[in-house]
Coordinates of C-alpha atoms in Angstrom, one line a residue:
Chain A
M254 CA 93.7 -4.4 -52.0
S255 CA 95.1 -4.4 -55.5
E256 CA 97.4 -7.3 -56.4
V257 CA 100.3 -5.0 -57.2
K258 CA 100.3 -3.6 -53.7
L259 CA 99.8 -7.1 -52.1
T260 CA 103.1 -8.4 -53.6
Q261 CA 105.0 -5.3 -52.5
L262 CA 104.4 -6.1 -48.8
G263 CA 107.2 -8.5 -47.8
I264 CA 107.1 -11.0 -45.0
K265 CA 106.1 -9.0 -41.9
D266 CA 103.4 -6.9 -43.5
S267 CA 101.9 -10.0 -45.3
R268 CA 101.9 -11.9 -42.0
D269 CA 100.1 -9.0 -40.2
L270 CA 97.4 -8.9 -42.9
L271 CA 97.0 -12.7 -42.9
N272 CA 96.7 -12.6 -39.1
K273 CA 94.0 -9.9 -39.3
K274 CA 92.3 -12.1 -42.0
E275 CA 92.3 -9.1 -44.3
I276 CA 93.8 -11.3 -47.0
S277 CA 94.0 -15.1 -47.4
A278 CA 97.2 -17.1 -48.0
T279 CA 95.5 -18.4 -51.2
E280 CA 94.9 -14.8 -52.4
L281 CA 98.5 -13.9 -51.6
T282 CA 99.9 -16.9 -53.3
N283 CA 97.9 -16.4 -56.4
A284 CA 99.1 -12.8 -56.6
Y285 CA 102.7 -14.0 -56.6
I286 CA 101.9 -16.8 -59.1
Q287 CA 100.6 -14.1 -61.5
N288 CA 103.7 -12.0 -61.0
I289 CA 106.0 -15.0 -61.6
E290 CA 104.0 -15.9 -64.8
E291 CA 104.6 -12.4 -66.1
S292 CA 108.3 -12.4 -65.3
S293 CA 109.9 -14.8 -67.9
K294 CA 112.1 -11.9 -69.2
L295 CA 113.8 -11.8 -65.8
N296 CA 114.6 -15.6 -65.9
A297 CA 114.6 -15.7 -62.1
F298 CA 112.4 -18.8 -61.5
I299 CA 113.7 -21.9 -63.2
E300 CA 111.2 -24.4 -61.8
T301 CA 107.8 -23.5 -60.3
T302 CA 105.8 -25.5 -57.8
F303 CA 102.5 -23.7 -58.0
D304 CA 100.3 -26.8 -57.3
K305 CA 102.2 -27.5 -54.2
A306 CA 102.1 -23.7 -53.3
L307 CA 98.3 -23.6 -53.6
M308 CA 97.9 -26.7 -51.5
Q309 CA 100.1 -25.3 -48.8
A310 CA 98.2 -22.0 -49.0
S311 CA 94.8 -23.7 -48.6
K312 CA 96.2 -25.5 -45.6
A313 CA 97.6 -22.3 -44.2
D314 CA 94.2 -20.6 -44.5
K315 CA 92.7 -23.3 -42.3
I316 CA 95.5 -22.9 -39.7
I317 CA 95.7 -19.1 -39.4
G318 CA 94.2 -17.9 -36.2
T319 CA 94.4 -21.4 -34.5
D320 CA 96.9 -22.7 -32.0
S321 CA 98.7 -24.6 -34.7
Q322 CA 99.8 -21.5 -36.6
K323 CA 103.6 -21.1 -36.9
S324 CA 105.8 -18.1 -37.7
L325 CA 105.7 -18.2 -41.5
C326 CA 102.2 -19.5 -42.0
G327 CA 101.0 -18.6 -45.5
I328 CA 104.2 -16.7 -46.5
P329 CA 105.2 -17.5 -50.1
L330 CA 109.0 -18.0 -50.6
G331 CA 111.4 -18.7 -53.4
I332 CA 114.2 -21.2 -53.0
K333 CA 117.7 -21.0 -54.5
D334 CA 118.4 -24.0 -56.7
L335 CA 121.3 -25.0 -54.5
F336 CA 118.9 -26.3 -51.8
C337 CA 117.7 -29.9 -52.3
C338 CA 114.0 -30.1 -52.2
K339 CA 112.3 -33.5 -52.1
N340 CA 110.7 -34.5 -55.4
V341 CA 111.5 -31.0 -56.9
K342 CA 114.1 -30.8 -59.7
T343 CA 117.3 -29.5 -58.2
Q344 CA 120.4 -28.9 -60.5
A345 CA 122.5 -26.1 -58.8
A346 CA 122.0 -24.6 -62.3
S347 CA 124.4 -27.2 -63.7
D348 CA 124.1 -29.6 -66.6
I349 CA 125.9 -32.3 -64.6
L350 CA 122.8 -32.6 -62.3
E351 CA 120.5 -32.9 -65.3
N352 CA 117.0 -33.8 -64.1
F353 CA 118.2 -34.6 -60.6
I354 CA 115.2 -35.2 -58.3
P355 CA 116.4 -35.2 -54.6
P356 CA 114.8 -38.0 -52.5
Y357 CA 115.3 -35.8 -49.4
E358 CA 114.8 -32.2 -48.2
S359 CA 117.6 -29.8 -47.0
T360 CA 117.4 -29.0 -43.3
V361 CA 117.0 -25.2 -43.9
T362 CA 114.1 -25.6 -46.4
Q363 CA 112.5 -28.3 -44.1
K364 CA 112.6 -25.8 -41.3
L365 CA 110.8 -23.2 -43.5
W366 CA 108.1 -25.7 -44.4
N367 CA 107.8 -26.7 -40.7
E368 CA 107.0 -23.0 -40.1
Q369 CA 104.3 -23.4 -42.7
A370 CA 105.9 -21.2 -45.4
I371 CA 104.7 -21.7 -49.0
M372 CA 107.1 -22.8 -51.7
L373 CA 106.7 -21.0 -55.1
G374 CA 109.6 -22.7 -56.8
K375 CA 113.4 -22.8 -57.5
L376 CA 115.5 -19.8 -58.3
N377 CA 118.2 -19.3 -60.8
M378 CA 121.9 -18.9 -59.8
D379 CA 125.4 -19.2 -61.0
E380 CA 126.4 -22.9 -61.6
F381 CA 127.3 -24.5 -58.3
A382 CA 127.2 -20.9 -56.8
M383 CA 130.5 -20.1 -58.6
G384 CA 130.1 -16.7 -60.1
S385 CA 129.3 -13.1 -59.3
S386 CA 127.0 -12.2 -62.1
N387 CA 124.7 -15.1 -62.7
E388 CA 126.2 -15.7 -66.1
T389 CA 127.5 -19.2 -65.4
S390 CA 124.0 -20.7 -65.0
T391 CA 123.0 -23.4 -67.5
Y392 CA 119.6 -21.7 -67.6
G393 CA 121.2 -18.4 -68.8
P394 CA 121.6 -15.2 -66.8
V395 CA 119.0 -13.6 -64.6
I396 CA 118.2 -10.0 -65.6
N397 CA 118.3 -7.4 -62.9
P398 CA 114.8 -5.7 -62.6
W399 CA 116.7 -2.4 -62.2
K400 CA 118.1 -0.5 -65.2
S401 CA 120.3 2.5 -65.4
T402 CA 118.5 5.8 -66.0
G403 CA 117.7 6.2 -69.6
S404 CA 119.3 2.9 -70.6
H405 CA 117.8 -0.4 -71.8
D406 CA 120.9 -2.5 -71.2
S407 CA 120.4 -5.7 -69.3
L408 CA 122.3 -5.6 -66.0
T409 CA 123.4 -8.4 -63.8
P410 CA 121.4 -9.0 -60.6
G411 CA 124.7 -10.2 -59.0
G412 CA 125.7 -13.7 -58.1
S413 CA 125.6 -16.3 -57.2
S414 CA 122.1 -15.8 -55.6
G415 CA 121.0 -13.6 -58.5
G416 CA 117.6 -15.4 -59.0
S417 CA 116.9 -14.8 -55.4
S418 CA 117.8 -11.1 -55.3
A419 CA 116.0 -10.4 -58.6
A420 CA 112.8 -12.3 -57.5
V421 CA 112.6 -10.3 -54.2
A422 CA 113.3 -7.0 -55.9
A423 CA 110.7 -7.7 -58.6
N424 CA 108.0 -8.8 -56.1
L425 CA 108.0 -12.4 -57.3
C426 CA 108.1 -13.7 -53.7
T427 CA 108.0 -12.2 -50.2
G428 CA 111.6 -13.4 -49.5
A429 CA 114.1 -16.0 -50.8
T430 CA 116.8 -18.3 -49.5
G431 CA 120.3 -17.6 -50.7
T432 CA 123.8 -19.0 -49.9
D433 CA 127.0 -17.1 -49.4
T434 CA 130.4 -18.6 -49.9
G435 CA 132.3 -15.4 -50.8
G436 CA 129.5 -12.8 -51.1
S437 CA 126.8 -14.6 -53.0
I438 CA 124.0 -13.2 -50.8
R439 CA 125.3 -9.7 -50.0
Q440 CA 126.6 -8.7 -53.5
P441 CA 123.3 -9.6 -55.3
A442 CA 121.3 -7.8 -52.5
S443 CA 123.5 -4.7 -53.0
F444 CA 122.8 -4.9 -56.8
T445 CA 119.0 -5.1 -56.5
G446 CA 118.2 -2.9 -53.5
T447 CA 117.3 -5.8 -51.3
V448 CA 118.6 -6.9 -47.9
G449 CA 121.0 -9.9 -47.8
L450 CA 122.3 -11.6 -44.6
K451 CA 125.1 -14.1 -44.3
P452 CA 124.9 -15.6 -40.9
T453 CA 127.8 -16.7 -38.7
Y454 CA 129.3 -19.9 -40.0
G455 CA 127.4 -22.7 -38.2
R456 CA 124.2 -20.7 -37.6
C457 CA 122.3 -22.6 -40.4
S458 CA 122.7 -26.2 -41.2
R459 CA 124.4 -27.0 -44.5
W460 CA 122.7 -30.4 -44.8
G461 CA 121.0 -30.8 -48.2
I462 CA 122.6 -27.7 -49.6
I463 CA 124.7 -28.7 -52.6
A464 CA 128.3 -28.2 -51.4
F465 CA 130.7 -25.7 -53.0
A466 CA 133.3 -24.8 -50.3
S467 CA 132.2 -26.4 -47.1
S468 CA 134.2 -24.2 -44.7
F469 CA 132.7 -21.1 -46.2
D470 CA 129.2 -22.0 -47.4
Q471 CA 126.3 -20.5 -45.3
A472 CA 122.6 -20.2 -46.1
G473 CA 120.8 -16.9 -45.4
P474 CA 117.8 -14.8 -46.4
I475 CA 117.4 -12.2 -49.1
T476 CA 114.4 -10.0 -48.2
K477 CA 112.8 -6.6 -48.9
N478 CA 113.7 -5.2 -45.5
V479 CA 115.7 -5.9 -42.3
T480 CA 112.6 -7.0 -40.2
D481 CA 111.8 -9.7 -42.8
S482 CA 115.5 -10.8 -42.7
A483 CA 115.2 -11.2 -38.9
I484 CA 112.0 -13.3 -39.2
M485 CA 113.3 -15.5 -41.9
L486 CA 116.7 -16.1 -40.3
K487 CA 115.0 -17.3 -37.1
A488 CA 113.1 -19.9 -39.1
M489 CA 116.3 -21.0 -40.9
S490 CA 118.7 -21.2 -37.9
G491 CA 119.5 -23.8 -35.4
F492 CA 121.6 -26.9 -34.6
D493 CA 121.2 -29.9 -36.8
P494 CA 122.7 -33.3 -35.9
L495 CA 123.1 -33.9 -39.7
D496 CA 125.7 -31.1 -40.0
S497 CA 128.6 -31.4 -37.5
T498 CA 129.6 -27.8 -38.2
S499 CA 126.2 -26.4 -37.2
A500 CA 126.4 -24.8 -33.8
K501 CA 124.6 -26.0 -30.7
I502 CA 123.6 -22.6 -29.4
D503 CA 120.3 -21.0 -28.8
V504 CA 118.5 -19.2 -31.6
P505 CA 117.5 -15.7 -30.4
D506 CA 114.2 -14.1 -31.4
Y507 CA 115.9 -11.6 -33.8
E508 CA 112.7 -9.7 -34.5
Q509 CA 112.4 -8.8 -30.8
E510 CA 115.8 -7.2 -30.9
L511 CA 114.8 -4.7 -33.5
G512 CA 114.2 -1.0 -32.6
K513 CA 116.6 -0.9 -29.7
D514 CA 118.6 2.3 -29.2
I515 CA 122.1 2.2 -30.7
K516 CA 123.5 5.1 -28.6
G517 CA 127.1 4.3 -27.6
L518 CA 127.5 1.6 -30.3
R519 CA 131.1 1.6 -31.6
V520 CA 131.1 1.5 -35.4
G521 CA 134.4 0.7 -37.0
L522 CA 135.6 2.1 -40.3
A523 CA 138.5 0.2 -41.9
K524 CA 140.8 2.1 -44.1
E525 CA 141.4 -1.0 -46.2
Y526 CA 137.8 -1.0 -47.3
S527 CA 137.8 2.5 -49.0
L528 CA 136.4 2.9 -52.4
Q529 CA 138.8 3.8 -55.2
N530 CA 136.8 6.7 -56.4
G531 CA 136.5 9.0 -53.4
D532 CA 134.3 11.5 -55.3
S533 CA 131.5 9.1 -56.1
E534 CA 127.9 8.7 -55.1
A535 CA 128.8 5.4 -53.5
N536 CA 131.2 7.2 -51.2
R537 CA 128.7 9.9 -50.5
K538 CA 126.2 7.3 -49.5
L539 CA 128.7 5.7 -47.2
E540 CA 129.4 9.1 -45.6
E541 CA 125.6 9.5 -45.2
A542 CA 125.4 6.2 -43.3
I543 CA 128.3 7.4 -41.0
K544 CA 126.4 10.6 -40.3
I545 CA 123.2 8.8 -39.5
F546 CA 125.1 6.6 -37.0
K547 CA 126.7 9.7 -35.4
N548 CA 123.3 11.3 -35.1
M549 CA 122.0 8.3 -33.3
G550 CA 124.8 8.6 -30.8
A551 CA 127.1 5.9 -32.1
E552 CA 130.8 6.3 -31.9
I553 CA 132.8 6.1 -35.2
V554 CA 136.2 4.4 -34.7
E555 CA 138.9 4.2 -37.3
V556 CA 140.3 0.7 -37.4
S557 CA 142.7 -1.3 -39.5
L558 CA 142.4 -4.9 -40.9
P559 CA 146.0 -5.1 -42.3
H560 CA 145.7 -8.4 -44.1
T561 CA 142.6 -7.4 -46.2
E562 CA 144.6 -7.3 -49.4
F563 CA 145.4 -11.0 -49.0
A564 CA 141.7 -12.0 -48.6
L565 CA 140.9 -12.6 -52.2
P566 CA 144.0 -14.6 -53.1
T567 CA 143.4 -16.7 -49.9
Y568 CA 139.9 -17.3 -51.0
Y569 CA 140.8 -18.2 -54.5
V570 CA 143.2 -20.9 -53.2
L571 CA 140.9 -22.4 -50.5
A572 CA 137.5 -22.2 -52.1
P573 CA 138.6 -24.0 -55.3
A574 CA 140.5 -26.5 -53.3
E575 CA 137.4 -27.4 -51.3
A576 CA 135.3 -27.3 -54.5
S577 CA 137.6 -29.7 -56.3
S578 CA 137.0 -32.2 -53.5
N579 CA 133.3 -31.6 -53.1
L580 CA 132.6 -31.8 -56.8
A581 CA 134.5 -35.1 -57.2
R582 CA 131.2 -36.9 -56.5
Y583 CA 129.8 -36.0 -59.9
D584 CA 130.9 -39.0 -61.9
G585 CA 127.8 -39.8 -64.0
V586 CA 127.3 -43.1 -62.3
R587 CA 124.3 -42.6 -60.0
Y588 CA 122.4 -39.5 -61.1
G589 CA 122.5 -36.5 -63.4
H590 CA 124.2 -36.3 -66.8
R591 CA 126.0 -39.3 -68.2
A592 CA 128.1 -39.0 -71.4
K593 CA 127.3 -41.2 -74.4
L594 CA 130.2 -43.6 -74.6
D595 CA 132.0 -45.3 -77.5
T596 CA 131.9 -49.1 -77.5
N597 CA 135.4 -49.6 -76.0
D598 CA 135.2 -46.8 -73.5
S599 CA 136.2 -47.7 -70.0
I600 CA 134.9 -46.3 -66.7
L601 CA 137.6 -43.6 -66.8
E602 CA 136.2 -42.3 -70.1
L603 CA 132.8 -42.4 -68.4
Y604 CA 134.0 -40.1 -65.7
E605 CA 136.1 -37.8 -67.9
K606 CA 133.6 -37.3 -70.7
T607 CA 130.7 -36.9 -68.3
R608 CA 132.5 -34.2 -66.3
S609 CA 133.8 -32.5 -69.4
E610 CA 130.3 -32.2 -70.8
G611 CA 128.4 -31.6 -67.6
F612 CA 130.5 -28.8 -66.0
G613 CA 130.6 -25.3 -67.4
T614 CA 133.8 -23.3 -68.0
E615 CA 134.0 -21.5 -64.7
V616 CA 133.3 -24.6 -62.6
K617 CA 136.0 -26.6 -64.6
R618 CA 138.4 -23.7 -64.0
R619 CA 137.9 -23.9 -60.3
I620 CA 138.1 -27.7 -60.1
L621 CA 141.4 -27.5 -62.0
I622 CA 142.9 -24.8 -59.9
G623 CA 141.7 -26.5 -56.8
T624 CA 143.3 -29.8 -57.9
Y625 CA 146.5 -27.9 -58.7
V626 CA 146.9 -26.2 -55.3
L627 CA 146.2 -29.5 -53.5
S628 CA 148.5 -31.6 -55.8
S629 CA 151.9 -33.0 -54.6
G630 CA 154.6 -30.3 -54.7
Y631 CA 152.2 -27.4 -54.5
Y632 CA 150.2 -28.1 -51.4
D633 CA 152.6 -26.3 -49.0
A634 CA 153.1 -23.3 -51.3
Y635 CA 149.4 -22.7 -51.9
Y636 CA 146.9 -24.5 -49.8
K637 CA 148.8 -24.7 -46.5
R638 CA 150.0 -21.1 -46.8
A639 CA 146.5 -19.9 -47.6
Q640 CA 145.2 -21.7 -44.5
K641 CA 147.7 -19.8 -42.4
V642 CA 146.9 -16.5 -44.0
R643 CA 143.3 -17.2 -43.3
S644 CA 144.3 -17.3 -39.6
L645 CA 145.9 -13.9 -39.9
I646 CA 142.8 -12.5 -41.5
K647 CA 140.7 -13.9 -38.6
N648 CA 143.1 -12.5 -36.1
D649 CA 142.7 -9.0 -37.7
F650 CA 139.0 -9.2 -37.0
D651 CA 139.5 -10.5 -33.5
E652 CA 141.7 -7.5 -32.7
V653 CA 139.3 -5.0 -34.2
F654 CA 136.3 -6.5 -32.4
K655 CA 138.1 -5.6 -29.1
K656 CA 137.7 -2.0 -30.1
V657 CA 134.3 -1.9 -32.0
D658 CA 130.9 -3.7 -32.0
I659 CA 130.2 -3.4 -35.8
I660 CA 132.3 -2.7 -38.9
L661 CA 130.8 -0.6 -41.7
T662 CA 132.0 -1.0 -45.3
P663 CA 130.7 -0.7 -48.8
T664 CA 129.2 -4.0 -50.0
T665 CA 130.6 -3.8 -53.6
P666 CA 133.0 -1.6 -55.5
T667 CA 130.3 -0.6 -58.0
S668 CA 126.6 -0.8 -58.6
A669 CA 125.2 -3.5 -61.0
F670 CA 127.2 -3.8 -64.2
P671 CA 125.9 -4.8 -67.7
L672 CA 125.8 -8.5 -68.5
G673 CA 128.8 -9.6 -70.6
S674 CA 130.9 -6.7 -69.5
K675 CA 133.3 -8.4 -67.0
G676 CA 135.5 -11.4 -66.8
T677 CA 135.3 -12.5 -70.4
Q678 CA 139.0 -12.0 -71.0
D679 CA 140.3 -12.3 -67.5
P680 CA 138.6 -14.4 -64.8
V681 CA 140.2 -12.4 -62.0
E682 CA 138.3 -9.3 -63.1
M683 CA 135.1 -11.0 -62.0
Y684 CA 136.6 -12.2 -58.8
M685 CA 137.4 -8.6 -57.8
N686 CA 133.7 -8.0 -57.2
D687 CA 133.9 -9.9 -54.0
I688 CA 136.7 -7.8 -52.5
F689 CA 134.6 -6.4 -49.6
T690 CA 132.5 -9.5 -49.0
V691 CA 135.1 -12.4 -48.9
P692 CA 136.8 -11.5 -45.7
A693 CA 133.7 -12.2 -43.6
N694 CA 133.5 -15.7 -45.1
L695 CA 137.2 -16.3 -44.4
A696 CA 136.6 -15.4 -40.8
G697 CA 133.2 -17.0 -40.5
L698 CA 131.6 -13.8 -39.4
P699 CA 128.0 -12.6 -39.9
A700 CA 127.4 -9.7 -42.3
I701 CA 124.5 -8.0 -43.8
S702 CA 124.0 -5.8 -46.9
L703 CA 121.3 -3.2 -47.0
P704 CA 120.4 -0.6 -49.6
V705 CA 121.5 3.0 -48.9
G706 CA 120.1 4.7 -52.0
L707 CA 120.8 5.1 -55.7
D708 CA 124.0 6.1 -57.4
E709 CA 124.6 8.5 -60.4
L710 CA 123.2 5.8 -62.7
G711 CA 120.0 5.5 -60.8
L712 CA 121.0 2.0 -59.5
P713 CA 120.8 0.7 -55.9
L714 CA 123.9 0.7 -53.7
G715 CA 124.4 -1.3 -50.6
V716 CA 126.4 -0.9 -47.4
Q717 CA 127.7 -3.9 -45.4
L718 CA 127.8 -4.3 -41.7
I719 CA 130.0 -7.0 -40.3
G720 CA 129.5 -8.3 -36.8
N721 CA 131.4 -10.5 -34.4
N722 CA 130.5 -14.2 -34.2
W723 CA 126.9 -14.9 -33.2
Q724 CA 126.1 -11.2 -33.0
E725 CA 123.3 -11.3 -35.5
P726 CA 120.9 -9.6 -33.1
L727 CA 123.1 -6.6 -32.8
L728 CA 123.8 -6.7 -36.6
L729 CA 120.1 -6.8 -37.5
N730 CA 119.2 -4.1 -35.0
T731 CA 122.0 -1.8 -36.2
A732 CA 120.8 -2.4 -39.8
F733 CA 117.2 -1.8 -38.8
N734 CA 118.1 1.6 -37.3
L735 CA 120.0 2.6 -40.4
E736 CA 117.2 1.4 -42.7
N737 CA 114.6 3.4 -40.8
T738 CA 116.4 6.7 -41.3
L739 CA 117.3 6.0 -44.9
A740 CA 113.8 5.0 -45.9
F741 CA 115.0 3.4 -49.2
E742 CA 112.2 2.4 -51.6
N743 CA 112.8 -0.6 -53.8
N744 CA 110.6 0.2 -56.8
P745 CA 112.3 -0.6 -60.1
K746 CA 110.1 0.4 -63.1
K747 CA 108.2 -2.7 -64.2
W748 CA 109.5 -3.1 -67.7
W749 CA 109.3 -7.0 -67.8
A750 CA 105.5 -7.5 -67.8
Chain B
M29 CA 154.5 -19.4 -66.9
E30 CA 154.2 -21.7 -63.9
I31 CA 151.6 -24.0 -65.5
D32 CA 152.8 -25.5 -68.8
T33 CA 150.8 -27.6 -71.2
E34 CA 151.9 -30.8 -69.6
T35 CA 150.8 -29.6 -66.1
V36 CA 147.4 -28.7 -67.5
L37 CA 146.9 -32.2 -68.9
K38 CA 148.2 -33.7 -65.6
I39 CA 145.7 -31.8 -63.4
A40 CA 142.9 -32.4 -65.9
R41 CA 143.7 -36.1 -65.6
L42 CA 143.7 -35.9 -61.8
S43 CA 140.4 -34.0 -62.0
R44 CA 138.9 -36.6 -64.3
I45 CA 138.0 -33.9 -66.8
K46 CA 138.6 -34.5 -70.5
I47 CA 140.2 -31.5 -72.2
N48 CA 140.5 -31.3 -75.9
E49 CA 143.4 -29.6 -77.7
G50 CA 141.3 -26.6 -78.7
E51 CA 140.5 -25.8 -75.0
S52 CA 143.9 -26.5 -73.6
A53 CA 145.5 -23.1 -74.5
D54 CA 142.7 -21.0 -73.0
I55 CA 142.6 -23.1 -69.9
Q56 CA 146.3 -22.8 -69.5
K57 CA 146.1 -19.0 -69.9
D58 CA 143.3 -18.7 -67.3
L59 CA 145.0 -21.0 -64.8
N60 CA 148.2 -19.0 -65.0
R61 CA 146.3 -15.8 -64.5
I62 CA 144.8 -17.2 -61.3
V63 CA 148.1 -18.6 -60.1
E64 CA 149.7 -15.2 -60.7
F65 CA 146.9 -13.6 -58.7
V66 CA 147.3 -15.9 -55.7
K67 CA 151.1 -15.7 -55.7
K68 CA 150.6 -12.6 -53.6
L69 CA 150.3 -14.9 -50.6
G70 CA 154.1 -15.5 -50.9
E71 CA 154.7 -11.9 -49.7
I72 CA 153.5 -12.7 -46.1
D73 CA 155.7 -14.0 -43.3
I74 CA 153.8 -17.0 -42.0
D75 CA 156.4 -18.3 -39.6
G76 CA 154.8 -19.6 -36.4
V77 CA 151.2 -19.0 -37.7
D78 CA 148.8 -21.9 -37.2
E79 CA 146.5 -23.1 -40.0
F80 CA 143.0 -21.8 -39.7
N81 CA 140.3 -23.8 -37.9
F82 CA 136.9 -22.9 -36.4
G83 CA 137.8 -24.3 -33.0
K84 CA 137.3 -27.6 -31.3
T85 CA 134.3 -29.7 -32.0
N86 CA 132.4 -30.6 -28.9
I87 CA 132.3 -34.4 -28.7
E88 CA 129.0 -34.3 -26.9
D89 CA 127.4 -32.5 -29.9
M90 CA 128.3 -35.2 -32.3
R91 CA 125.9 -37.9 -33.4
K92 CA 126.1 -41.3 -32.0
D93 CA 128.1 -43.7 -34.2
S94 CA 125.2 -45.9 -35.0
V95 CA 123.8 -47.5 -38.1
T96 CA 120.9 -45.9 -39.9
I97 CA 118.9 -48.0 -42.3
Y98 CA 118.1 -46.1 -45.5
D99 CA 116.0 -48.3 -47.7
N100 CA 114.2 -46.2 -50.3
T101 CA 116.3 -47.7 -53.1
D102 CA 113.5 -47.0 -55.6
D103 CA 113.8 -43.2 -55.0
I104 CA 117.5 -43.3 -55.4
L105 CA 117.3 -45.4 -58.6
K106 CA 114.7 -43.0 -60.1
N107 CA 117.6 -40.7 -60.9
T108 CA 119.3 -43.0 -63.4
K109 CA 118.5 -44.9 -66.5
N110 CA 121.6 -46.9 -66.1
K111 CA 120.4 -49.7 -63.8
N112 CA 119.9 -53.4 -63.6
Q113 CA 117.6 -54.6 -60.8
D114 CA 118.8 -52.7 -57.7
F115 CA 122.2 -51.9 -59.2
F116 CA 123.8 -49.0 -61.1
T117 CA 125.5 -50.2 -64.4
V118 CA 128.9 -48.9 -65.6
P119 CA 131.2 -50.0 -68.4
K120 CA 133.0 -53.3 -67.8
I121 CA 135.7 -52.8 -65.2
V122 CA 137.4 -56.2 -65.0
E123 CA 138.4 -58.4 -67.9

């Protein structure tokens, strides 16, 4: 089998070939290493761990076919730079964590290694996962493997998990970890023709994932297809005594759920999630998805989530508030960047200069706004009020899930946009990208983005399915049924090698 | 504008982020833009609405309140150049 084809396979197909001994884990890993080495123009991988990968592959080759074999044996993965990996440089794409080497491993990545997956390296992202275009990374932006028809413009792969989405779309790994605080898995998946799943809050442990907004952050997979998403999610999920918000509930075998009939499924369409331009390819693709569901015997139900318009303002109070607290730990004392001090500088100057030099513009902006909404005199007007509105948004979903099983929405207002084209004059312009993804984070609900086709520009478009709490099996099966009919092929022209 | 120059400097001080004069105007403009955006929350009647929470934590799911000894000091200290024996060093705090 030629190497190009080998790296197009994804998790399930690679697993099947490994099990049949038609390929070896070493062969598969080497094929990915070659692809990564040719991909510097994409700027997706920021740290590679090829020696470790080849050692893991060699071990996997000895285990495959034995009783010791686990679910991801020999499967090469990429890891978002937000996950602490023991003895591997981890910076959350920020200067303030300059050369930080974690002495411990995050629970989610440890689970992947326990399942005998192979680690190819760390993936680029927005600094501290704050961004929707990957442009806030200290390593510079990731470039989307996809380009508009007839154009050479560099497009964003989305953010914050842009390295993960680009790497999966460009066949640099079988699948990748991402994290999603306001859409950071689903929006990049939508922009790159990949599948991105944000699980229910509490499904995956947050321990060892560098914190942004703790009541929103969730880890999840970015993969080539829904089956791979199911396989990877199972390995990542589960209760962890080190994260008190992780849920003590059973982890289903998501892959087993796939392929079930969805006849009678009630699919909700919320009027608040309509696209501004009704006469667009994006709208036609959404209509196509609705038609597919109808043909499969699903029932389409019009629903309303009346507080949707307040979701983004709520998020932009609460997430920065939590970030300002979480990021208070970066003081230059114990690790990461420390500013050069003048002779008479005090410890206060150490903190202030270090944080001024170490954080980028967007991160500083969010720390400052978060500090403001939590400060004396403003707490009730902003933070407390936003917490109450968050309840109203959650109540909207609770009401709707009495009438439907799944909600269908667009993932993003547009397809991938050119780098440098948004948010340079007005930060809120960039925030608007997350308009359809943020509500699921506010309510803690699971949601998946999967590709539905290409738009007028020849760029991938995603649709989002939102499920009720812990309904990942239903969510994945519904996505699987839609994916099978759509038969989208993720094959961007390989311009980067 | 809700956030004036003095407020910018105050929250920068609370955030322990040094802001120079050149940056201050841009930051002020951006923060006011965000405040204007989130002011929409003032339009909702929130009387009688509880603050959001994910529900009660099950006490039996929590870890035992017990001491864990973490003793790989060397690994921790590998992340800094500013150390003296097993301690981090900082500018002088007491006179």
